[in-house]
Amino acid sequence: MKLLTHNMLTSHVRGLKPGGGFPLQIQASEVRVRPVPFNADFVARLVPRLHWAALLQAAESLPPEPSPGYEEDEAFLRRLHHLLLEVEVLEGVLQCPDSGRRFPISRGVPNMLLSEEET
Amino acid sequence: MARAASLLPRYLLLLAQEHLEFRLPEVTSLLSLYGGQFSSEQEIRVNSPFWILNIPSEEMARGLMKRTVCAKSIFELWGHGRSAGELYAALKSYPMERMLPYLQSDSTYKVRIHSFNKTLTQAQKIQKIDALEFLPFKGKVNLKNPEHIFWILEDYGMDPNKVPEEPFQLYFGRWIADGQRELIESYSVKKRHFIGNTSMDACLSFIMANHGRVKPNDVVYDPFVGTGGLLISSAHFGAYVCGADIDYNTIHGLGKASRKNQKWRGPDENIRANLRQYGLEKYYLDALVSDSSRPVWRKGMLFDAIITDPPYGIREATRRTGSQKEAVKSAERRWVSCPENHIFVSSSYHLSDIFFDLLKFAAEYLVMGGRLVYWLPIYRPEYTEDIIPCHPCLKLISNCEQMLSSHTSRRLITMEKVKEFKDQDQNSSSLDGQYLPYRGHNSFREKYFSGVTKRIAKEERDNQK
């Protein structure tokens, strides 16, 4: 699971307070860094869709928010690229901040299935 | 100010004679990707392999051909007519200044001829090409590697049993570019490492990406991703792709293989491996195990396109997570076997709900102008246009039928998001009825098999006599 995906996933357990399911807390037991060819245009397109605060929680090397003109700031885009696309959680757990429900990640794939009672 | 159609240069599009209904939406979508629109001086004959289009620039024509799998080639049209005489007259009145750049004495060229619905002898071909000697060709003929290739195209109609002596239409033009039909072979499912029971054939999956106006750097999502076949075509066109499926085994590449003579899926059989097979691994974002009726995405416009083939309930069960009680009652049950998470999955996900949920998902998570492309199974005796699911945020772009049997087909539906999604009470039944008045989808499985069931019942009756 890449951090880009983590930035967009939410818990959907029944009875959560509004927005209570996001962001999921990552507890990783195995992480891999896998190079992906850098594509500045793609990373720049992602910026408006990201939830920056959630990304900051997952990473330390970023500024408090994207500065104007980020589309041309290659150093920034490369750091963002690395974080969003090259870091993969292979094994671990995503924990719902509100309910505590744990969603497992195995072989890089998060399992988001809930039972009927939970939804 | 847009130029009138008749002032735009004319191009002849030569199309492949398959997936006839799918061609016009594909070409229209692709022209709009390059800033153009579908424009033709006269009515085009939708089933004919020859379309005359008005396209503002050669660059746009080339752009179209870099994406289309429905069209074989495109030519700059210099003349056409209903007889050889008319064609030659048209060529004589084609502006000289438009011809001359390609007829220069220091250039090389060749002339070829293509006849649709008739085979010409070599002698006939040569005779027809020689008849064009009146054109001011100044360059040298080079049959191996010419700079410019000119074509005579002859249309002998659509009836292989009634081939006329003379063609109905003749065209002459300068070849510009070929389409992408070779992708059909190179991405063939036959050669793919990882397939499922319902993997989409390569040509249709490229058509879907084209109907979806997928562009480089898009994020494309498939909520019923299976083995990821539909993602491959989007990745080929430069989009970054992700998908979800309720089936743990399929996402992880575990369990029995769908390929005959193969015992189990190898360790590297999954969506990522499929993309790697074609050198497209860099476009892989992620795959999730998830129930698409219960979205796991935070609110926002996340995806540029949603391209999917939802389960019809015939070869793959329609499923969603259900309670223990429901599961005991329902006739079909499937354990999802994964060590850490035995989620009981029932088969009671009605087809109507799949489409309702899918359209709602698309309305919420697509960017403005983004497209949803999906297959809708149809029981033909009951089909009318009204049964196509609708949603106030989505506009219907196209609806193309592919026959499956005499009484069933599926339709490729393309919709575009035109209105912002407002989070009202989307689950109210009144809304439900408004957007999905037709509930017949639910019994698609019974209807699909109805012919079979009746025949079996009759055979049993006959055997008892």
Coordinates of C-alpha atoms in Angstrom, one line a residue:
Chain A
M1 CA 0.0 0.0 0.0
K2 CA 1.4 3.4 -1.0
L3 CA 1.0 6.5 1.1
L4 CA -1.0 8.1 -1.8
T5 CA -3.6 5.4 -1.2
H6 CA -3.4 5.8 2.5
N7 CA -4.1 9.5 2.1
M8 CA -7.5 8.6 0.5
L9 CA -8.7 5.7 2.6
T10 CA -11.1 6.1 5.4
S11 CA -12.7 3.8 8.0
H12 CA -16.4 3.2 7.3
V13 CA -17.4 1.4 10.5
R14 CA -21.0 2.2 11.5
G15 CA -21.5 4.8 14.1
L16 CA -18.4 6.9 13.6
K17 CA -18.6 10.6 14.3
P18 CA -18.3 12.6 11.1
G19 CA -14.8 12.5 9.8
G20 CA -13.9 10.2 12.6
G21 CA -12.6 7.4 10.4
F22 CA -9.9 9.5 8.8
P23 CA -7.0 9.3 8.7
L24 CA -6.2 5.7 9.5
Q25 CA -3.2 5.2 11.7
I26 CA -0.5 3.2 10.1
Q27 CA 1.2 0.6 12.2
A28 CA 3.7 -1.0 9.8
S29 CA 5.7 -4.0 10.5
E30 CA 7.3 -4.3 7.1
V31 CA 8.0 -1.4 4.7
R32 CA 9.7 -1.4 1.4
V33 CA 11.0 1.4 -0.7
R34 CA 10.7 0.7 -4.4
P35 CA 11.8 3.2 -7.0
V36 CA 9.3 4.6 -9.4
P37 CA 10.2 6.9 -12.4
F38 CA 9.7 10.5 -11.4
N39 CA 6.9 12.3 -13.3
A40 CA 6.7 15.9 -12.2
D41 CA 3.4 16.6 -14.0
F42 CA 1.7 13.7 -12.3
V43 CA 2.8 14.6 -8.8
A44 CA 1.8 18.2 -9.4
R45 CA -1.7 17.1 -10.4
L46 CA -2.0 15.1 -7.2
V47 CA -1.3 18.0 -4.9
P48 CA -4.8 19.5 -5.0
R49 CA -6.4 16.1 -4.3
L50 CA -4.3 15.3 -1.2
H51 CA -5.3 15.7 2.4
W52 CA -2.1 17.5 3.4
A53 CA -2.5 17.2 7.2
A54 CA -2.9 13.4 6.9
L55 CA 0.1 13.3 4.7
L56 CA 2.1 15.3 7.2
Q57 CA 1.2 12.8 9.9
A58 CA 2.5 10.0 7.8
A59 CA 5.7 11.8 6.9
E60 CA 8.2 14.2 8.5
S61 CA 10.1 15.7 5.6
L62 CA 7.4 18.0 4.2
P63 CA 6.7 21.7 4.7
P64 CA 3.5 22.6 6.7
E65 CA 1.7 23.1 3.4
P66 CA 2.4 23.3 -0.4
S67 CA 3.7 26.7 -1.3
P68 CA 2.4 28.6 -4.3
G69 CA 4.4 27.7 -7.4
Y70 CA 4.8 24.1 -6.2
E71 CA 4.3 22.9 -9.8
E72 CA 7.8 24.3 -10.7
D73 CA 9.5 23.3 -7.4
E74 CA 11.3 20.1 -8.5
A75 CA 12.9 19.4 -5.1
F76 CA 9.5 19.6 -3.4
L77 CA 7.9 17.4 -6.1
R78 CA 10.6 14.8 -5.8
R79 CA 10.2 14.6 -2.1
L80 CA 6.5 14.3 -2.5
H81 CA 6.9 11.7 -5.2
H82 CA 9.1 9.6 -3.0
L83 CA 6.7 9.7 -0.2
L84 CA 3.5 9.1 -2.1
L85 CA 4.7 6.5 -4.6
E86 CA 7.9 4.9 -3.5
V87 CA 7.2 4.0 0.1
E88 CA 5.1 0.8 0.4
V89 CA 3.7 -0.7 3.5
L90 CA 3.9 -4.5 2.9
E91 CA 2.7 -5.8 6.2
G92 CA 0.9 -4.0 9.0
V93 CA -2.4 -2.6 10.2
L94 CA -4.5 0.5 9.5
Q95 CA -6.3 1.5 12.7
C96 CA -9.5 3.6 12.7
P97 CA -8.9 6.6 15.0
D98 CA -12.4 6.6 16.3
S99 CA -13.5 3.0 16.7
G100 CA -10.1 1.4 17.0
R101 CA -11.1 -1.2 14.4
R102 CA -8.0 -2.6 12.7
F103 CA -7.7 -3.3 9.0
P104 CA -4.9 -5.6 8.1
I105 CA -2.4 -5.0 5.3
S106 CA -0.8 -8.2 3.9
R107 CA 1.5 -8.5 0.8
G108 CA 1.0 -4.8 0.3
V109 CA -2.8 -5.0 0.0
P110 CA -5.1 -3.5 2.6
N111 CA -8.2 -5.5 3.4
M112 CA -11.0 -3.1 4.0
L113 CA -13.9 -5.6 4.3
L114 CA -16.2 -5.1 7.3
S115 CA -18.9 -7.5 8.5
E116 CA -22.6 -6.6 8.2
E117 CA -22.7 -5.8 11.9
E118 CA -20.0 -3.2 11.6
T119 CA -21.6 -1.3 8.7
Chain B
M1 CA -14.3 31.8 -34.2
A2 CA -14.8 28.2 -35.4
R3 CA -14.5 27.7 -39.1
A4 CA -17.5 26.3 -40.9
A5 CA -17.2 22.5 -41.4
S6 CA -16.9 22.9 -45.1
L7 CA -13.8 25.0 -44.8
L8 CA -11.9 22.5 -42.7
P9 CA -9.6 20.0 -44.4
R10 CA -11.2 16.7 -45.2
Y11 CA -9.8 13.4 -44.0
L12 CA -10.9 9.9 -44.9
L13 CA -11.0 7.5 -42.0
L14 CA -10.8 3.8 -42.9
L15 CA -12.3 1.7 -40.1
A16 CA -12.2 -1.9 -39.1
Q17 CA -15.5 -3.8 -39.5
E18 CA -16.0 -4.9 -35.9
H19 CA -17.6 -3.4 -32.8
L20 CA -19.5 -1.2 -35.2
E21 CA -21.6 0.6 -32.6
F22 CA -18.6 1.4 -30.5
R23 CA -16.7 3.3 -33.2
L24 CA -18.5 6.6 -33.4
P25 CA -18.3 7.2 -29.6
E26 CA -14.6 6.2 -29.7
V27 CA -13.7 8.6 -32.5
T28 CA -15.8 11.4 -31.0
S29 CA -14.2 11.0 -27.5
L30 CA -10.7 10.9 -28.9
L31 CA -11.2 14.0 -31.1
S32 CA -12.4 15.9 -28.0
L33 CA -9.3 14.8 -26.2
Y34 CA -7.3 16.8 -28.7
G35 CA -9.5 19.8 -28.6
G36 CA -11.7 18.9 -31.6
Q37 CA -15.1 17.6 -32.2
F38 CA -16.6 15.1 -34.5
S39 CA -17.6 17.0 -37.7
S40 CA -18.6 15.7 -41.1
E41 CA -20.1 17.6 -44.0
Q42 CA -22.5 14.9 -44.8
E43 CA -24.3 12.1 -42.9
I44 CA -21.8 9.4 -42.3
R45 CA -22.9 5.9 -42.8
V46 CA -22.3 4.4 -39.4
N47 CA -21.8 0.8 -40.6
S48 CA -19.5 1.7 -43.5
P49 CA -15.7 1.4 -43.2
F50 CA -15.3 4.8 -44.9
W51 CA -16.0 8.0 -43.0
I52 CA -15.2 11.5 -44.4
L53 CA -14.4 13.8 -41.5
N54 CA -13.6 17.5 -41.2
I55 CA -10.6 17.9 -38.9
P56 CA -8.9 21.3 -38.3
S57 CA -5.4 20.0 -38.5
E58 CA -3.2 17.1 -39.4
E59 CA -1.8 17.2 -35.9
M60 CA -5.3 16.4 -34.6
A61 CA -5.8 13.6 -37.1
R62 CA -2.5 12.1 -36.0
G63 CA -3.5 12.4 -32.3
L64 CA -6.7 10.5 -33.1
M65 CA -4.7 7.7 -34.7
K66 CA -2.3 7.4 -31.8
R67 CA -5.2 6.2 -29.7
T68 CA -7.9 4.6 -31.8
V69 CA -8.3 0.8 -32.0
C70 CA -11.4 1.1 -34.2
A71 CA -9.8 2.8 -37.1
K72 CA -7.2 1.3 -39.3
S73 CA -5.9 4.4 -41.2
I74 CA -6.5 8.0 -42.0
F75 CA -5.8 9.8 -45.2
E76 CA -5.8 13.4 -46.3
L77 CA -8.7 13.3 -48.8
W78 CA -7.8 14.8 -52.2
G79 CA -11.0 13.6 -54.0
H80 CA -13.8 11.2 -54.1
G81 CA -16.7 10.3 -56.4
R82 CA -19.3 7.7 -57.3
S83 CA -17.3 6.7 -60.5
A84 CA -13.7 6.9 -61.7
G85 CA -14.7 9.9 -63.8
E86 CA -16.1 11.7 -60.8
L87 CA -13.0 10.9 -58.8
Y88 CA -10.7 12.3 -61.5
A89 CA -12.8 15.4 -61.9
A90 CA -12.6 16.0 -58.2
L91 CA -8.8 15.5 -58.2
K92 CA -8.4 18.0 -61.0
S93 CA -10.3 20.6 -59.0
Y94 CA -8.3 19.9 -55.8
P95 CA -6.2 23.0 -55.0
M96 CA -2.8 22.6 -56.6
E97 CA -1.1 24.4 -53.7
R98 CA -2.3 21.6 -51.4
M99 CA -0.9 18.9 -53.6
L100 CA 2.5 20.3 -54.6
P101 CA 4.3 20.0 -51.2
Y102 CA 3.9 16.2 -51.6
L103 CA 4.7 15.9 -55.3
Q104 CA 8.1 17.6 -55.3
S105 CA 10.8 16.3 -57.6
D106 CA 13.2 15.6 -54.8
S107 CA 10.7 13.4 -52.9
T108 CA 9.8 9.7 -53.2
Y109 CA 6.3 8.2 -53.3
K110 CA 4.2 5.2 -54.1
V111 CA 0.6 4.7 -54.9
R112 CA -1.4 1.8 -53.5
I113 CA -5.0 0.6 -53.9
H114 CA -7.4 -0.9 -51.4
S115 CA -10.7 -2.4 -52.4
F116 CA -13.4 -3.1 -49.8
N117 CA -15.6 -6.2 -50.4
K118 CA -13.8 -7.1 -53.6
T119 CA -10.5 -8.6 -54.6
L120 CA -8.8 -7.0 -57.5
T121 CA -6.3 -8.7 -59.8
Q122 CA -2.8 -7.3 -60.0
A123 CA -3.6 -6.2 -63.6
Q124 CA -6.6 -4.3 -62.5
K125 CA -4.7 -2.6 -59.7
I126 CA -2.0 -1.5 -62.0
Q127 CA -4.5 -0.2 -64.5
K128 CA -6.3 1.9 -61.9
I129 CA -3.1 3.3 -60.5
D130 CA -1.8 4.2 -64.0
A131 CA -5.1 6.0 -64.7
L132 CA -3.9 8.7 -62.3
E133 CA -1.0 9.7 -64.4
F134 CA -2.6 13.1 -65.0
L135 CA -1.7 14.0 -61.4
P136 CA 1.5 16.2 -61.4
F137 CA 3.7 13.6 -59.6
K138 CA 7.2 15.0 -60.0
G139 CA 9.0 12.8 -57.5
K140 CA 10.5 9.3 -57.9
V141 CA 8.6 6.1 -57.2
N142 CA 10.1 4.2 -54.3
L143 CA 8.2 1.0 -53.5
K144 CA 10.2 0.1 -50.4
N145 CA 10.5 3.2 -48.3
P146 CA 8.8 6.2 -49.9
E147 CA 8.3 9.6 -48.1
H148 CA 4.7 9.8 -49.2
I149 CA 2.1 7.1 -49.8
F150 CA -1.0 7.7 -51.8
W151 CA -4.0 5.5 -51.8
I152 CA -6.9 4.8 -54.0
L153 CA -9.7 3.3 -52.0
E154 CA -12.7 1.6 -53.6
D155 CA -16.0 0.8 -51.9
Y156 CA -17.8 -2.2 -53.4
G157 CA -20.6 -2.1 -50.8
M158 CA -21.5 -4.1 -47.7
D159 CA -23.0 -7.2 -49.3
P160 CA -20.4 -10.0 -50.0
N161 CA -23.0 -11.8 -52.0
K162 CA -23.7 -9.0 -54.4
V163 CA -20.4 -7.4 -55.4
P164 CA -20.9 -4.9 -58.2
E165 CA -18.7 -4.6 -61.3
E166 CA -17.8 -1.0 -60.5
P167 CA -17.3 0.5 -57.0
F168 CA -20.1 2.6 -55.4
Q169 CA -17.5 5.1 -54.2
L170 CA -13.9 5.8 -55.0
Y171 CA -11.5 7.9 -52.8
F172 CA -8.0 9.2 -53.3
G173 CA -5.8 10.5 -50.5
R174 CA -2.4 10.9 -48.9
W175 CA -1.8 8.4 -46.1
I176 CA -1.2 10.1 -42.8
A177 CA -1.1 7.5 -40.1
D178 CA -2.4 4.1 -39.0
G179 CA -4.4 3.4 -35.8
Q180 CA -3.4 1.2 -32.9
R181 CA -5.0 -2.0 -33.9
E182 CA -1.7 -3.9 -33.4
L183 CA -2.3 -3.4 -29.6
I184 CA -5.1 -5.9 -29.9
E185 CA -2.6 -8.7 -30.6
S186 CA 0.2 -7.5 -28.3
Y187 CA -2.1 -7.2 -25.4
S188 CA -4.1 -10.3 -26.2
V189 CA -5.5 -12.1 -23.1
K190 CA -4.1 -15.3 -24.5
K191 CA -0.6 -14.1 -23.7
R192 CA -1.4 -12.5 -20.4
H193 CA 0.1 -14.1 -17.3
F194 CA -2.8 -13.5 -15.0
I195 CA -6.4 -13.9 -16.1
G196 CA -9.8 -14.5 -14.5
N197 CA -12.9 -16.1 -15.8
T198 CA -14.3 -12.8 -17.1
S199 CA -11.1 -11.0 -18.3
M200 CA -12.1 -8.4 -21.0
D201 CA -10.8 -8.9 -24.5
A202 CA -8.0 -6.5 -25.4
C203 CA -9.8 -4.6 -28.1
L204 CA -12.8 -3.8 -25.9
S205 CA -10.6 -2.8 -23.0
F206 CA -8.8 -0.2 -25.2
I207 CA -12.2 1.0 -26.5
M208 CA -13.3 1.5 -22.9
A209 CA -10.2 3.6 -22.1
N210 CA -10.9 5.7 -25.2
H211 CA -14.6 6.1 -24.3
G212 CA -13.4 7.2 -20.9
R213 CA -11.1 9.9 -22.4
V214 CA -8.2 8.5 -20.3
K215 CA -5.2 10.9 -20.6
P216 CA -1.6 10.6 -19.4
N217 CA -1.2 11.4 -15.7
D218 CA -4.9 10.6 -15.0
V219 CA -5.8 8.5 -12.0
V220 CA -8.1 5.7 -13.1
Y221 CA -10.0 3.4 -10.7
D222 CA -11.8 0.1 -11.2
P223 CA -14.1 -0.8 -8.3
F224 CA -14.5 -4.4 -9.6
V225 CA -11.0 -4.8 -10.7
G226 CA -10.6 -8.6 -10.7
T227 CA -7.3 -9.4 -12.4
G228 CA -6.9 -5.8 -13.6
G229 CA -7.3 -6.3 -17.3
L230 CA -9.2 -3.0 -17.7
L231 CA -6.4 -1.1 -15.9
I232 CA -3.8 -2.3 -18.4
S233 CA -5.3 -0.3 -21.3
S234 CA -5.5 2.9 -19.2
A235 CA -1.9 2.4 -18.1
H236 CA -0.8 1.9 -21.7
F237 CA -2.2 5.4 -22.4
G238 CA -0.2 6.9 -19.5
A239 CA -2.7 6.8 -16.6
Y240 CA -1.9 5.7 -13.1
V241 CA -4.2 3.0 -12.0
C242 CA -5.8 1.4 -8.9
G243 CA -8.6 -1.0 -8.2
A244 CA -10.5 -2.8 -5.6
D245 CA -12.2 -6.2 -5.5
I246 CA -14.2 -8.0 -2.8
D247 CA -12.4 -11.3 -3.7
Y248 CA -9.2 -11.6 -1.6
N249 CA -7.9 -14.5 -3.6
T250 CA -8.1 -12.7 -6.9
I251 CA -6.4 -9.5 -5.6
H252 CA -3.6 -11.5 -4.1
G253 CA -3.3 -13.9 -7.0
L254 CA -4.1 -17.0 -5.0
G255 CA -6.3 -20.0 -5.6
K256 CA -7.2 -21.9 -8.8
A257 CA -6.0 -20.5 -12.1
S258 CA -8.5 -19.6 -14.8
R259 CA -6.2 -20.9 -17.4
K260 CA -6.9 -24.4 -18.6
N261 CA -4.1 -26.9 -17.8
Q262 CA -2.7 -24.6 -15.1
K263 CA -3.0 -25.8 -11.6
W264 CA -2.6 -22.7 -9.5
R265 CA -1.7 -19.1 -9.9
G266 CA 2.0 -18.6 -9.7
P267 CA 3.5 -16.5 -6.9
D268 CA 3.7 -13.4 -9.0
E269 CA 0.2 -13.5 -10.5
N270 CA -1.6 -10.4 -9.6
I271 CA -2.5 -7.0 -11.1
R272 CA 1.0 -5.6 -10.6
A273 CA 2.5 -8.5 -12.4
N274 CA 0.2 -8.0 -15.3
L275 CA 1.3 -4.4 -15.7
R276 CA 4.9 -5.5 -15.3
Q277 CA 4.5 -7.9 -18.2
Y278 CA 3.9 -4.9 -20.5
G279 CA 6.4 -2.6 -19.0
L280 CA 3.7 -0.6 -17.3
E281 CA 4.5 -1.3 -13.6
K282 CA 5.3 2.3 -12.9
Y283 CA 1.6 3.1 -13.4
Y284 CA 0.5 0.7 -10.7
L285 CA -0.8 2.6 -7.6
D286 CA -2.6 0.0 -5.5
A287 CA -5.1 -2.7 -5.2
L288 CA -7.5 -3.2 -2.2
V289 CA -9.7 -5.9 -0.9
S290 CA -12.9 -4.0 -0.5
D291 CA -16.6 -4.1 -0.9
S292 CA -17.6 -1.5 -3.5
S293 CA -21.0 -1.1 -2.1
R294 CA -19.4 0.3 1.0
P295 CA -16.8 2.8 -0.2
V296 CA -13.6 3.3 1.8
W297 CA -12.6 6.6 0.2
R298 CA -12.6 9.9 2.0
K299 CA -14.9 12.5 0.4
G300 CA -13.5 14.4 -2.5
M301 CA -12.9 14.3 -6.3
L302 CA -10.2 11.7 -6.4
F303 CA -10.5 9.9 -9.8
D304 CA -10.2 11.2 -13.4
A305 CA -12.0 8.1 -14.7
I306 CA -13.8 5.0 -13.4
I307 CA -13.6 2.1 -15.9
T308 CA -15.2 -1.1 -14.8
D309 CA -17.0 -4.3 -15.7
P310 CA -19.3 -5.1 -12.7
P311 CA -20.3 -8.7 -12.0
Y312 CA -23.5 -9.8 -13.8
G313 CA -24.1 -12.7 -11.5
I314 CA -23.6 -15.3 -14.1
R315 CA -20.0 -16.4 -14.2
E316 CA -18.9 -14.4 -11.2
A317 CA -21.2 -14.1 -8.2
T318 CA -22.5 -10.7 -7.2
R319 CA -21.5 -10.3 -3.6
R320 CA -21.3 -8.0 -0.7
T321 CA -20.5 -8.4 2.9
G322 CA -23.5 -9.8 4.8
S323 CA -24.5 -11.0 8.2
Q324 CA -24.4 -14.6 9.4
K325 CA -28.3 -14.7 9.3
E326 CA -28.5 -13.5 5.8
A327 CA -25.9 -16.0 4.7
V328 CA -27.7 -19.0 6.1
K329 CA -30.9 -18.0 4.3
S330 CA -29.3 -17.2 0.9
A331 CA -28.9 -20.0 -1.6
E332 CA -25.3 -19.3 -2.6
R333 CA -22.6 -18.8 -0.1
R334 CA -18.9 -18.3 -0.6
W335 CA -16.3 -18.2 2.2
V336 CA -13.6 -15.8 1.4
S337 CA -10.7 -17.8 2.7
C338 CA -8.0 -15.7 4.1
P339 CA -6.3 -16.6 7.3
E340 CA -6.6 -13.3 9.2
N341 CA -10.0 -12.2 8.1
H342 CA -12.9 -14.6 7.6
I343 CA -15.5 -12.2 6.3
F344 CA -18.7 -13.9 5.4
V345 CA -19.7 -12.9 1.9
S346 CA -23.2 -13.4 0.7
S347 CA -24.6 -13.4 -2.8
S348 CA -27.6 -11.1 -2.1
Y349 CA -26.2 -8.0 -3.9
H350 CA -28.9 -7.2 -6.3
L351 CA -27.7 -6.0 -9.7
S352 CA -29.9 -2.8 -9.6
D353 CA -28.0 -1.9 -6.4
I354 CA -24.7 -2.4 -8.1
F355 CA -25.5 0.2 -10.7
F356 CA -27.1 2.6 -8.2
D357 CA -24.0 2.4 -6.0
L358 CA -21.7 2.7 -9.0
L359 CA -23.4 5.8 -10.3
K360 CA -23.5 7.4 -6.9
F361 CA -19.8 6.5 -6.4
A362 CA -18.9 8.1 -9.7
A363 CA -20.9 11.2 -9.0
E364 CA -19.1 11.7 -5.8
Y365 CA -15.5 10.7 -6.6
L366 CA -15.0 11.7 -10.2
V367 CA -13.4 15.0 -11.1
M368 CA -15.7 17.4 -13.0
G369 CA -15.7 16.2 -16.6
G370 CA -14.4 12.8 -15.6
R371 CA -16.0 9.7 -17.1
L372 CA -17.6 6.5 -15.9
V373 CA -17.5 3.6 -18.3
Y374 CA -19.2 0.3 -17.4
W375 CA -21.0 -2.7 -18.9
L376 CA -24.7 -3.1 -18.3
P377 CA -26.2 -6.6 -18.8
I378 CA -29.4 -6.5 -20.9
Y379 CA -32.3 -8.9 -21.3
R380 CA -33.2 -7.9 -24.8
P381 CA -36.9 -8.6 -24.8
E382 CA -37.4 -6.0 -22.1
Y383 CA -34.9 -3.4 -23.2
T384 CA -35.8 0.2 -23.7
E385 CA -33.6 3.2 -23.3
D386 CA -35.4 4.1 -20.0
I387 CA -33.8 1.2 -18.1
I388 CA -30.3 2.8 -18.4
P389 CA -29.5 4.0 -14.9
C390 CA -29.3 7.7 -14.4
H391 CA -28.0 10.2 -11.9
P392 CA -28.4 14.0 -11.8
C393 CA -24.7 14.6 -11.7
L394 CA -23.9 12.4 -14.7
K395 CA -24.7 12.9 -18.3
L396 CA -25.1 9.9 -20.7
I397 CA -22.6 10.1 -23.4
S398 CA -23.0 6.8 -25.2
N399 CA -24.6 3.4 -25.1
C400 CA -23.2 0.6 -27.3
E401 CA -24.6 -2.9 -27.6
Q402 CA -22.6 -6.1 -27.8
M403 CA -24.7 -9.2 -28.3
L404 CA -24.1 -12.2 -26.0
S405 CA -26.9 -14.5 -27.1
S406 CA -30.3 -14.1 -28.9
H407 CA -32.0 -12.8 -25.8
T408 CA -29.1 -11.2 -23.9
S409 CA -26.5 -8.6 -24.6
R410 CA -24.4 -6.1 -22.7
R411 CA -24.2 -2.4 -23.3
L412 CA -21.2 -0.2 -22.7
I413 CA -22.4 2.8 -21.0
T414 CA -20.3 6.0 -20.8
M415 CA -21.3 8.9 -18.6
E416 CA -19.6 12.2 -17.8
K417 CA -19.8 14.1 -14.6
V418 CA -21.3 17.5 -15.3
K419 CA -22.6 18.6 -11.9
E420 CA -21.0 18.8 -8.4
F421 CA -22.1 16.1 -6.0
K422 CA -24.1 17.4 -3.0
D423 CA -24.4 15.1 -0.1
Q424 CA -28.1 15.0 0.4
D425 CA -29.9 12.0 1.7
Q426 CA -28.8 9.8 -1.2
N427 CA -30.3 6.6 0.3
S428 CA -33.9 7.7 0.3
S429 CA -36.1 5.3 -1.6
S430 CA -37.8 8.1 -3.5
L431 CA -34.4 9.0 -5.0
D432 CA -33.8 5.3 -5.7
G433 CA -37.0 5.0 -7.6
Q434 CA -36.3 8.1 -9.6
Y435 CA -32.9 7.0 -10.7
L436 CA -33.6 3.4 -11.2
P437 CA -37.2 2.9 -12.2
Y438 CA -36.3 -0.5 -13.8
R439 CA -35.8 -3.3 -11.4
G440 CA -35.5 -6.0 -14.0
H441 CA -31.8 -6.0 -13.7
N442 CA -32.1 -8.0 -10.5
S443 CA -33.5 -11.0 -12.3
F444 CA -31.0 -10.9 -15.1
R445 CA -29.5 -14.1 -14.0
E446 CA -32.8 -16.0 -14.2
K447 CA -33.6 -14.4 -17.5
Y448 CA -30.2 -15.2 -18.9
F449 CA -30.7 -18.9 -18.0
S450 CA -34.4 -19.0 -18.8
G451 CA -33.8 -20.3 -22.3
V452 CA -31.6 -23.1 -20.9
T453 CA -34.0 -23.9 -18.1
K454 CA -37.0 -24.2 -20.4
R455 CA -35.0 -26.5 -22.8
I456 CA -33.9 -28.7 -19.9
A457 CA -37.5 -28.9 -18.6
K458 CA -38.8 -29.9 -22.0
E459 CA -36.1 -32.5 -22.4
E460 CA -37.0 -34.0 -19.1
R461 CA -40.7 -34.0 -20.0
D462 CA -39.9 -35.7 -23.3
N463 CA -37.7 -38.3 -21.6
Q464 CA -40.5 -39.2 -19.2
K465 CA -42.9 -40.0 -22.0

